[in-house]
């Protein structure tokens, strides 16, 4: 077992990125990213790989309590630093402290302003009772409650969201530890601590930090419930309530959470869960399903499922109309097999996709770690055959990413983000499983990653007829 992230692999990840970035910038020089996005990309990648190697090796023997304190404080410090920097950076670049082409974040803030002085009951009725859809309602309600304390502040809610993001790192540790062991749990937490995509959203007014926290909290509490010999009404109610809360942030996410829990109940080994407990939890699960059936959540879920193909076709048609002639080929059939490594990094300046360029380094890290995810999947299914023990997190990530990959947002970094915590756990598991035999695959992956990055740049420019 490999107990930490090897320096050899970390160094390779940096060198491959620098080579890829140089090649893309030179070959497509007219469409090279601006200097600030180039610097950000290098900062994300070098910081992630160097710090992941350093901390995973240094903290191997650190007592658990000290390890958790260290990683939380570092995660929080990085997120607060980025939130403050992004606030200033966006103001200088756009004239307002919101990201480029801000849409949802401005809407969230405007909705919050309208609810600052409103009665909480009236806000609840507006968001959850007198509405046809509750997606996003949970986040707006949270911001509205927060505004009672922070007023019209833009920065304070982001600093608070950063606390949730840092706490997510701790939850990932506990979840990973029970599934892949202590070494893998620490490595997964370290990956999450330095993951650029998680840090990036702490500098926006978007729901992702809180939504991902709730999602990981559900998986961690559900996993605890399944494995614990002792349970009561509270240990059962908490994951149920967390699952229901996800519907108020993104309906598909809530659906994937329910699917994952039911799948885990069916497939988890009896030695882990026990027959009596399995039947009891299945009963609770059926009760929860019947509770939401026929309500707003069920109606919204059915609508999304029934229109999934139309949504994908519409998205491709819009992209084609805008000049992206090759977008019609990015169908679910093409994208689904790549769901464990998506999204690809945007390393060229096109269509003013500045937010994608800012986080391109993080997407490269996802592509690079994808090789270790594939090793973990192969091992769990064919070698160690412990996939039943991983059925909760495995079924969740497959269900959620599978749904997204068949929609019009298969390469949308924001829509793919909720799958990232589980992918980091799987990547950490893949690292711990490294040996002389499967490292040969990683050596091949070193060539696949830059090909994917370069091909994506070629696709983005070529589909628009820019070369």
Short mmCIF file of C-alpha atoms in Angstrom, two decimals:
data_model
loop_
_atom_site.label_atom_id
_atom_site.label_comp_id
_atom_site.label_asym_id
_atom_site.label_seq_id
_atom_site.Cartn_x
_atom_site.Cartn_y
_atom_site.Cartn_z
CA UNK A 1 0.00 0.00 0.00
CA UNK A 2 1.19 3.52 -0.88
CA UNK A 3 0.39 5.66 2.23
CA UNK A 4 0.96 9.11 0.69
CA UNK A 5 0.90 10.95 -2.62
CA UNK A 6 4.31 10.19 -4.20
CA UNK A 7 6.59 13.07 -5.17
CA UNK A 8 7.38 11.36 -8.47
CA UNK A 9 3.71 11.48 -9.49
CA UNK A 10 3.21 15.03 -8.18
CA UNK A 11 6.22 16.27 -10.14
CA UNK A 12 5.00 14.49 -13.24
CA UNK A 13 1.63 16.17 -12.92
CA UNK A 14 3.26 19.61 -12.80
CA UNK A 15 5.60 18.98 -15.74
CA UNK A 16 2.81 17.60 -17.92
CA UNK A 17 0.65 20.63 -17.19
CA UNK A 18 3.41 23.12 -17.95
CA UNK A 19 4.18 21.30 -21.19
CA UNK A 20 0.52 21.17 -22.19
CA UNK A 21 -0.08 24.82 -21.34
CA UNK A 22 2.99 25.85 -23.34
CA UNK A 23 2.00 23.74 -26.34
CA UNK A 24 -1.60 24.99 -26.42
CA UNK A 25 -0.52 28.62 -25.98
CA UNK A 26 2.06 28.42 -28.78
CA UNK A 27 0.04 26.41 -31.30
CA UNK A 28 -3.07 28.52 -30.75
CA UNK A 29 -1.15 31.71 -30.01
CA UNK A 30 -3.88 34.05 -31.31
CA UNK A 31 -6.27 32.57 -28.80
CA UNK A 32 -3.89 32.12 -25.85
CA UNK A 33 -5.26 32.93 -22.40
CA UNK A 34 -4.36 36.24 -20.80
CA UNK A 35 -1.41 36.39 -18.44
CA UNK A 36 -3.53 36.47 -15.27
CA UNK A 37 -5.36 33.26 -16.22
CA UNK A 38 -2.05 31.63 -17.14
CA UNK A 39 -0.67 32.52 -13.72
CA UNK A 40 -3.79 31.24 -11.98
CA UNK A 41 -3.57 27.94 -13.83
CA UNK A 42 0.05 27.42 -12.83
CA UNK A 43 -0.74 28.45 -9.25
CA UNK A 44 -3.62 25.96 -8.95
CA UNK A 45 -1.69 23.03 -10.40
CA UNK A 46 1.68 23.59 -8.74
CA UNK A 47 0.02 24.34 -5.41
CA UNK A 48 -2.17 21.25 -5.50
CA UNK A 49 0.52 18.74 -6.43
CA UNK A 50 3.33 20.09 -4.27
CA UNK A 51 1.18 20.58 -1.17
CA UNK A 52 -0.61 17.25 -1.59
CA UNK A 53 2.72 15.45 -1.70
CA UNK A 54 4.24 17.45 1.16
CA UNK A 55 1.29 17.23 3.55
CA UNK A 56 0.33 13.61 2.85
CA UNK A 57 3.91 12.54 3.60
CA UNK A 58 4.44 14.86 6.58
CA UNK A 59 1.13 14.03 8.29
CA UNK A 60 1.28 10.24 8.00
CA UNK A 61 1.97 9.71 11.69
CA UNK A 62 0.32 12.86 13.00
CA UNK A 63 -2.35 12.13 15.65
CA UNK A 64 -5.84 12.25 14.20
CA UNK A 65 -7.00 15.26 16.23
CA UNK A 66 -3.97 17.34 15.27
CA UNK A 67 -4.29 16.25 11.64
CA UNK A 68 -7.92 17.36 11.48
CA UNK A 69 -7.17 20.71 13.13
CA UNK A 70 -4.27 21.33 10.73
CA UNK A 71 -6.19 20.46 7.61
CA UNK A 72 -9.28 22.45 8.61
CA UNK A 73 -7.29 25.59 9.42
CA UNK A 74 -5.27 25.37 6.21
CA UNK A 75 -8.39 24.73 4.13
CA UNK A 76 -10.17 27.66 5.76
CA UNK A 77 -7.18 29.98 5.38
CA UNK A 78 -6.86 29.19 1.67
CA UNK A 79 -10.57 29.71 1.08
CA UNK A 80 -10.72 32.98 2.99
CA UNK A 81 -7.66 34.27 1.18
CA UNK A 82 -9.18 33.42 -2.19
CA UNK A 83 -12.59 34.89 -1.27
CA UNK A 84 -10.97 38.22 -0.38
CA UNK A 85 -8.71 38.17 -3.44
CA UNK A 86 -11.58 37.27 -5.79
CA UNK A 87 -13.75 40.04 -4.32
CA UNK A 88 -11.11 42.61 -5.23
CA UNK A 89 -10.12 40.95 -8.52
CA UNK A 90 -13.68 40.76 -9.84
CA UNK A 91 -14.36 44.35 -8.82
CA UNK A 92 -11.31 45.55 -10.75
CA UNK A 93 -12.17 43.42 -13.81
CA UNK A 94 -15.95 43.72 -13.99
CA UNK A 95 -16.79 46.79 -11.91
CA UNK A 96 -18.78 44.66 -9.44
CA UNK A 97 -17.54 42.05 -6.92
CA UNK A 98 -19.10 39.22 -8.93
CA UNK A 99 -17.56 36.78 -11.38
CA UNK A 100 -17.44 37.30 -15.15
CA UNK A 101 -20.86 37.11 -16.84
CA UNK A 102 -22.48 36.66 -13.44
CA UNK A 103 -25.99 35.28 -13.72
CA UNK A 104 -27.16 33.03 -10.91
CA UNK A 105 -24.96 34.71 -8.31
CA UNK A 106 -26.46 38.12 -9.02
CA UNK A 107 -29.94 36.61 -8.91
CA UNK A 108 -29.20 35.01 -5.53
CA UNK A 109 -27.98 38.33 -4.17
CA UNK A 110 -30.92 40.30 -5.58
CA UNK A 111 -33.38 37.80 -4.11
CA UNK A 112 -31.64 38.11 -0.77
CA UNK A 113 -31.91 41.91 -0.84
CA UNK A 114 -35.63 41.57 -1.37
CA UNK A 115 -35.90 39.35 1.69
CA UNK A 116 -33.67 41.26 4.11
CA UNK A 117 -36.56 42.92 5.90
CA UNK A 118 -39.22 40.34 5.11
CA UNK A 119 -40.85 38.06 7.66
CA UNK A 120 -39.25 34.60 7.70
CA UNK A 121 -42.63 32.91 7.28
CA UNK A 122 -43.36 35.04 4.22
CA UNK A 123 -39.99 34.13 2.75
CA UNK A 124 -40.67 30.43 3.38
CA UNK A 125 -44.09 30.61 1.75
CA UNK A 126 -42.64 32.46 -1.24
CA UNK A 127 -39.81 29.99 -1.78
CA UNK A 128 -41.41 26.66 -0.87
CA UNK A 129 -45.20 26.96 -0.91
CA UNK A 130 -46.23 29.34 -3.67
CA UNK A 131 -43.84 27.97 -6.29
CA UNK A 132 -43.70 25.29 -8.97
CA UNK A 133 -40.04 24.44 -8.37
CA UNK A 134 -37.87 24.38 -5.27
CA UNK A 135 -34.43 24.04 -6.89
CA UNK A 136 -32.34 26.96 -5.57
CA UNK A 137 -35.00 27.78 -2.98
CA UNK A 138 -32.90 26.22 -0.23
CA UNK A 139 -29.92 28.42 -0.97
CA UNK A 140 -31.97 31.61 -1.29
CA UNK A 141 -33.66 30.81 2.04
CA UNK A 142 -30.25 30.23 3.64
CA UNK A 143 -28.93 33.56 2.30
CA UNK A 144 -32.12 35.28 3.46
CA UNK A 145 -31.62 33.98 7.00
CA UNK A 146 -27.97 34.98 6.84
CA UNK A 147 -28.90 38.47 5.72
CA UNK A 148 -30.64 39.01 9.05
CA UNK A 149 -27.09 39.03 10.50
CA UNK A 150 -24.87 40.20 7.65
CA UNK A 151 -27.26 42.70 6.10
CA UNK A 152 -26.44 43.55 2.50
CA UNK A 153 -22.84 42.44 2.77
CA UNK A 154 -21.45 40.54 -0.22
CA UNK A 155 -18.17 39.34 1.28
CA UNK A 156 -19.41 38.02 4.64
CA UNK A 157 -21.68 35.29 3.17
CA UNK A 158 -18.72 34.11 1.08
CA UNK A 159 -16.50 33.91 4.14
CA UNK A 160 -19.19 31.89 5.91
CA UNK A 161 -19.58 29.63 2.88
CA UNK A 162 -15.82 29.09 3.09
CA UNK A 163 -16.31 27.62 6.57
CA UNK A 164 -18.73 25.07 5.11
CA UNK A 165 -16.25 24.27 2.37
CA UNK A 166 -13.46 23.72 4.90
CA UNK A 167 -15.77 21.56 7.02
CA UNK A 168 -16.45 19.47 3.91
CA UNK A 169 -12.78 18.45 3.99
CA UNK A 170 -13.30 16.93 7.45
CA UNK A 171 -16.43 15.09 6.34
CA UNK A 172 -14.55 13.66 3.36
CA UNK A 173 -11.91 12.34 5.75
CA UNK A 174 -14.46 10.49 7.91
CA UNK A 175 -16.34 9.15 4.88
CA UNK A 176 -13.15 8.01 3.15
CA UNK A 177 -11.65 6.50 6.29
CA UNK A 178 -14.59 4.12 6.73
CA UNK A 179 -14.53 3.15 3.05
CA UNK A 180 -10.84 2.95 2.10
CA UNK A 181 -8.87 3.11 5.35
CA UNK A 182 -6.92 5.67 7.37
CA UNK A 183 -4.18 6.36 4.80
CA UNK A 184 -6.67 6.80 1.99
CA UNK A 185 -8.90 8.94 4.18
CA UNK A 186 -6.10 11.36 4.99
CA UNK A 187 -5.03 11.54 1.37
CA UNK A 188 -8.59 12.22 0.19
CA UNK A 189 -8.96 15.01 2.76
CA UNK A 190 -5.67 16.55 1.64
CA UNK A 191 -6.78 16.37 -2.00
CA UNK A 192 -10.02 18.14 -1.03
CA UNK A 193 -8.17 20.75 1.02
CA UNK A 194 -6.06 21.87 -1.94
CA UNK A 195 -8.54 21.13 -4.74
CA UNK A 196 -8.72 24.32 -6.86
CA UNK A 197 -12.37 23.84 -7.83
CA UNK A 198 -13.55 23.84 -4.21
CA UNK A 199 -11.48 26.92 -3.41
CA UNK A 200 -12.66 28.76 -6.52
CA UNK A 201 -16.35 28.77 -5.57
CA UNK A 202 -15.62 30.34 -2.20
CA UNK A 203 -14.90 33.52 -4.15
CA UNK A 204 -18.36 33.59 -5.73
CA UNK A 205 -21.91 34.08 -4.47
CA UNK A 206 -22.96 30.70 -5.87
CA UNK A 207 -24.50 27.82 -3.91
CA UNK A 208 -21.80 25.24 -4.59
CA UNK A 209 -19.86 25.42 -1.26
CA UNK A 210 -22.99 24.88 0.85
CA UNK A 211 -24.56 22.41 -1.58
CA UNK A 212 -21.45 20.22 -1.69
CA UNK A 213 -21.22 20.38 2.11
CA UNK A 214 -24.79 19.11 2.48
CA UNK A 215 -24.19 16.42 -0.12
CA UNK A 216 -21.03 15.11 1.57
CA UNK A 217 -22.75 15.37 4.97
CA UNK A 218 -25.54 13.16 3.64
CA UNK A 219 -23.11 10.56 2.33
CA UNK A 220 -21.08 10.60 5.55
CA UNK A 221 -24.11 10.26 7.82
CA UNK A 222 -25.77 7.67 5.58
CA UNK A 223 -22.54 5.67 5.51
CA UNK A 224 -22.29 5.92 9.29
CA UNK A 225 -25.88 4.73 9.65
CA UNK A 226 -25.27 1.74 7.40
CA UNK A 227 -22.10 0.65 9.20
CA UNK A 228 -22.94 1.50 12.81
CA UNK A 229 -24.17 -1.23 15.13
CA UNK A 230 -26.06 1.37 17.18
CA UNK A 231 -28.74 3.53 15.68
CA UNK A 232 -31.72 5.58 16.85
CA UNK A 233 -34.28 7.99 15.51
CA UNK A 234 -31.70 10.79 15.24
CA UNK A 235 -29.07 8.80 13.31
CA UNK A 236 -31.84 7.79 10.90
CA UNK A 237 -33.53 11.19 10.64
CA UNK A 238 -30.34 13.19 9.95
CA UNK A 239 -29.43 11.54 6.60
CA UNK A 240 -33.10 11.59 5.57
CA UNK A 241 -33.35 15.33 6.24
CA UNK A 242 -30.04 15.98 4.50
CA UNK A 243 -31.22 14.07 1.44
CA UNK A 244 -34.45 16.06 1.36
CA UNK A 245 -32.50 19.33 1.69
CA UNK A 246 -30.57 18.49 -1.48
CA UNK A 247 -33.77 18.68 -3.51
CA UNK A 248 -34.00 22.34 -2.48
CA UNK A 249 -30.58 22.98 -4.05
CA UNK A 250 -30.60 20.77 -7.14
CA UNK A 251 -33.37 18.26 -7.78
CA UNK A 252 -31.16 15.79 -9.64
CA UNK A 253 -28.70 15.80 -6.72
CA UNK A 254 -31.44 14.82 -4.29
CA UNK A 255 -32.58 12.07 -6.62
CA UNK A 256 -29.05 10.68 -6.90
CA UNK A 257 -28.72 10.73 -3.10
CA UNK A 258 -31.93 8.73 -2.62
CA UNK A 259 -30.88 6.29 -5.34
CA UNK A 260 -27.47 5.80 -3.72
CA UNK A 261 -28.97 5.09 -0.29
CA UNK A 262 -31.44 2.55 -1.67
CA UNK A 263 -28.68 0.89 -3.70
CA UNK A 264 -26.46 0.66 -0.64
CA UNK A 265 -29.30 -0.91 1.36
CA UNK A 266 -29.72 -3.58 -1.30
CA UNK A 267 -26.07 -4.39 -2.06
CA UNK A 268 -24.10 -3.73 1.13
CA UNK A 269 -22.91 -6.99 2.71
CA UNK A 270 -25.15 -8.39 5.42
CA UNK A 271 -22.12 -8.64 7.69
CA UNK A 272 -21.92 -4.83 7.60
CA UNK A 273 -25.56 -3.83 7.79
CA UNK A 274 -27.47 -6.81 9.22
CA UNK A 275 -30.81 -8.20 7.99
CA UNK A 276 -33.09 -6.60 10.57
CA UNK A 277 -31.49 -3.19 10.11
CA UNK A 278 -31.68 -3.54 6.32
CA UNK A 279 -35.43 -4.21 6.36
CA UNK A 280 -36.08 -1.43 8.85
CA UNK A 281 -34.18 1.13 6.79
CA UNK A 282 -35.88 -0.01 3.59
CA UNK A 283 -39.18 0.68 5.35
CA UNK A 284 -38.02 4.16 6.31
CA UNK A 285 -36.86 4.72 2.74
CA UNK A 286 -40.23 3.73 1.31
CA UNK A 287 -41.96 6.03 3.78
CA UNK A 288 -39.74 8.93 2.66
CA UNK A 289 -40.49 8.21 -1.00
CA UNK A 290 -44.23 8.11 -0.38
CA UNK A 291 -43.96 11.38 1.54
CA UNK A 292 -42.48 13.28 -1.39
CA UNK A 293 -44.48 11.47 -4.12
CA UNK A 294 -47.10 13.74 -5.60
CA UNK A 295 -45.55 16.86 -4.14
CA UNK A 296 -43.48 19.63 -5.66
CA UNK A 297 -40.27 17.59 -5.48
CA UNK A 298 -41.74 14.61 -7.32
CA UNK A 299 -43.39 16.75 -9.97
CA UNK A 300 -40.14 18.62 -10.61
CA UNK A 301 -38.13 15.39 -10.76
CA UNK A 302 -40.56 13.84 -13.24
CA UNK A 303 -40.44 16.96 -15.39
CA UNK A 304 -36.65 16.96 -15.50
CA UNK A 305 -36.53 13.27 -16.41
CA UNK A 306 -39.17 13.50 -19.11
CA UNK A 307 -37.50 16.49 -20.77
CA UNK A 308 -33.87 15.31 -20.42
CA UNK A 309 -33.49 14.52 -24.13
CA UNK A 310 -35.21 17.74 -25.20
CA UNK A 311 -32.95 19.75 -22.86
CA UNK A 312 -29.84 18.18 -24.32
CA UNK A 313 -31.01 18.77 -27.89
CA UNK A 314 -31.93 22.37 -27.08
CA UNK A 315 -28.53 23.03 -25.51
CA UNK A 316 -26.73 21.64 -28.55
CA UNK A 317 -28.94 23.67 -30.91
CA UNK A 318 -28.15 26.89 -29.05
CA UNK A 319 -24.43 26.12 -29.14
CA UNK A 320 -24.58 25.35 -32.86
CA UNK A 321 -26.49 28.57 -33.54
CA UNK A 322 -23.73 30.49 -31.75
CA UNK A 323 -21.15 29.08 -34.11
CA UNK A 324 -20.11 25.98 -32.19
CA UNK A 325 -20.66 23.64 -35.12
CA UNK A 326 -19.19 20.52 -33.49
CA UNK A 327 -21.32 20.77 -30.34
CA UNK A 328 -23.92 18.44 -31.89
CA UNK A 329 -21.43 15.58 -31.58
CA UNK A 330 -21.07 15.97 -27.80
CA UNK A 331 -24.02 13.68 -27.07
CA UNK A 332 -24.65 11.60 -23.98
CA UNK A 333 -23.41 8.50 -25.80
CA UNK A 334 -20.08 10.20 -26.43
CA UNK A 335 -19.70 11.93 -23.06
CA UNK A 336 -20.98 9.25 -20.65
CA UNK A 337 -17.92 6.95 -20.96
CA UNK A 338 -15.72 9.89 -19.95
CA UNK A 339 -17.74 10.95 -16.91
CA UNK A 340 -15.01 10.01 -14.41
CA UNK A 341 -12.47 12.41 -15.96
CA UNK A 342 -14.66 15.30 -17.11
CA UNK A 343 -14.60 18.28 -17.41
CA UNK A 344 -11.77 19.07 -19.79
CA UNK A 345 -9.75 22.25 -19.12
CA UNK A 346 -10.44 25.38 -21.16
CA UNK A 347 -6.91 26.55 -22.01
CA UNK A 348 -7.76 28.91 -24.87
CA UNK A 349 -9.50 32.28 -24.93
CA UNK A 350 -12.84 31.78 -26.69
CA UNK A 351 -16.37 33.17 -26.30
CA UNK A 352 -15.33 35.14 -23.20
CA UNK A 353 -15.38 31.95 -21.10
CA UNK A 354 -13.27 33.63 -18.44
CA UNK A 355 -14.61 31.67 -15.47
CA UNK A 356 -13.69 28.41 -17.19
CA UNK A 357 -10.22 29.76 -17.90
CA UNK A 358 -9.79 30.75 -14.25
CA UNK A 359 -10.43 27.18 -13.08
CA UNK A 360 -8.75 25.38 -16.00
CA UNK A 361 -5.91 24.30 -13.72
CA UNK A 362 -8.40 22.60 -11.41
CA UNK A 363 -10.00 20.77 -14.32
CA UNK A 364 -6.57 19.55 -15.39
CA UNK A 365 -6.05 18.16 -11.87
CA UNK A 366 -9.36 16.29 -12.24
CA UNK A 367 -8.22 14.83 -15.56
CA UNK A 368 -4.89 13.77 -14.08
CA UNK A 369 -6.44 12.12 -11.02
CA UNK A 370 -8.93 10.37 -13.30
CA UNK A 371 -6.32 7.68 -13.98
CA UNK A 372 -6.27 6.73 -10.30
CA UNK A 373 -10.08 6.75 -10.21
CA UNK A 374 -10.08 4.17 -13.01
CA UNK A 375 -7.59 2.00 -11.10
CA UNK A 376 -9.84 2.15 -8.03
CA UNK A 377 -12.91 1.18 -10.06
CA UNK A 378 -11.15 -1.72 -11.78
CA UNK A 379 -9.76 -2.99 -8.50
CA UNK A 380 -13.07 -2.77 -6.63
CA UNK A 381 -14.89 -4.70 -9.35
CA UNK A 382 -12.34 -7.27 -10.53
CA UNK A 383 -9.46 -7.60 -8.02
CA UNK A 384 -10.39 -6.86 -4.42
CA UNK A 385 -14.08 -7.21 -5.34
CA UNK A 386 -15.09 -4.95 -2.46
CA UNK A 387 -17.55 -2.94 -4.56
CA UNK A 388 -20.40 -3.87 -2.23
CA UNK A 389 -18.67 -2.05 0.61
CA UNK A 390 -18.32 1.00 -1.64
CA UNK A 391 -21.86 0.79 -3.05
CA UNK A 392 -23.10 3.99 -1.36
CA UNK A 393 -20.47 6.37 -2.70
CA UNK A 394 -20.06 4.42 -5.94
CA UNK A 395 -23.74 4.38 -6.85
CA UNK A 396 -24.08 8.06 -5.98
CA UNK A 397 -21.27 9.25 -8.24
CA UNK A 398 -22.30 6.95 -11.09
CA UNK A 399 -25.95 8.00 -10.87
CA UNK A 400 -25.26 11.73 -10.62
CA UNK A 401 -22.51 11.93 -13.23
CA UNK A 402 -24.47 9.60 -15.48
CA UNK A 403 -27.47 11.93 -15.40
CA UNK A 404 -25.33 15.02 -16.05
CA UNK A 405 -23.43 13.34 -18.89
CA UNK A 406 -26.70 12.64 -20.72
CA UNK A 407 -27.84 16.24 -20.32
CA UNK A 408 -26.66 19.35 -22.12
CA UNK A 409 -24.12 20.05 -19.38
CA UNK A 410 -21.77 17.06 -19.75
CA UNK A 411 -18.64 19.23 -19.67
CA UNK A 412 -20.01 21.91 -17.36
CA UNK A 413 -17.59 22.13 -14.44
CA UNK A 414 -20.23 23.61 -12.17
CA UNK A 415 -22.75 20.82 -12.79
CA UNK A 416 -20.09 18.14 -12.40
CA UNK A 417 -18.74 19.56 -9.12
CA UNK A 418 -20.97 17.52 -6.72
CA UNK A 419 -19.36 14.33 -8.01
CA UNK A 420 -15.86 15.59 -7.18
CA UNK A 421 -15.71 14.64 -3.46
CA UNK A 422 -16.35 10.98 -4.24
CA UNK A 423 -13.93 11.08 -7.18
CA UNK A 424 -11.22 12.41 -4.85
CA UNK A 425 -11.89 9.52 -2.46
CA UNK A 426 -11.63 7.08 -5.34
CA UNK A 427 -8.46 8.78 -6.60
CA UNK A 428 -6.90 8.48 -3.14
CA UNK A 429 -7.92 4.82 -3.08
CA UNK A 430 -6.30 4.34 -6.48
CA UNK A 431 -3.05 5.87 -5.22
CA UNK A 432 -2.96 3.52 -2.22
CA UNK A 433 -3.39 0.55 -4.59
CA UNK A 434 -0.42 1.47 -6.78
CA UNK A 435 2.03 -1.30 -7.57
CA UNK A 436 4.47 -2.12 -10.35
CA UNK A 437 1.69 -3.64 -12.47
CA UNK A 438 -0.95 -0.90 -12.41
CA UNK A 439 1.65 1.88 -12.44
CA UNK A 440 2.22 0.88 -16.08
CA UNK A 441 -1.31 2.14 -16.72
CA UNK A 442 -0.50 5.46 -15.04
CA UNK A 443 2.54 5.83 -17.30
CA UNK A 444 0.17 5.51 -20.26
CA UNK A 445 -2.21 7.96 -18.58
CA UNK A 446 0.61 10.51 -18.52
CA UNK A 447 0.25 10.63 -22.31
CA UNK A 448 -3.55 10.49 -22.37
CA UNK A 449 -4.03 13.58 -20.17
CA UNK A 450 -2.19 16.08 -22.41
CA UNK A 451 -3.86 14.60 -25.49
CA UNK A 452 -7.28 15.23 -23.90
CA UNK A 453 -6.34 18.80 -22.99
CA UNK A 454 -4.93 19.61 -26.42
CA UNK A 455 -7.82 17.92 -28.23
CA UNK A 456 -10.31 19.96 -26.20
CA UNK A 457 -8.58 23.21 -27.18
CA UNK A 458 -8.65 22.06 -30.82
CA UNK A 459 -12.34 21.18 -30.48
CA UNK A 460 -13.32 24.52 -28.93
CA UNK A 461 -11.55 26.55 -31.60
CA UNK A 462 -12.23 24.26 -34.56
CA UNK A 463 -15.95 24.02 -33.84
CA UNK A 464 -16.12 27.79 -34.09
CA UNK A 465 -14.06 27.98 -37.28
CA UNK A 466 -11.32 29.98 -35.58
CA UNK A 467 -8.38 28.32 -37.34
#
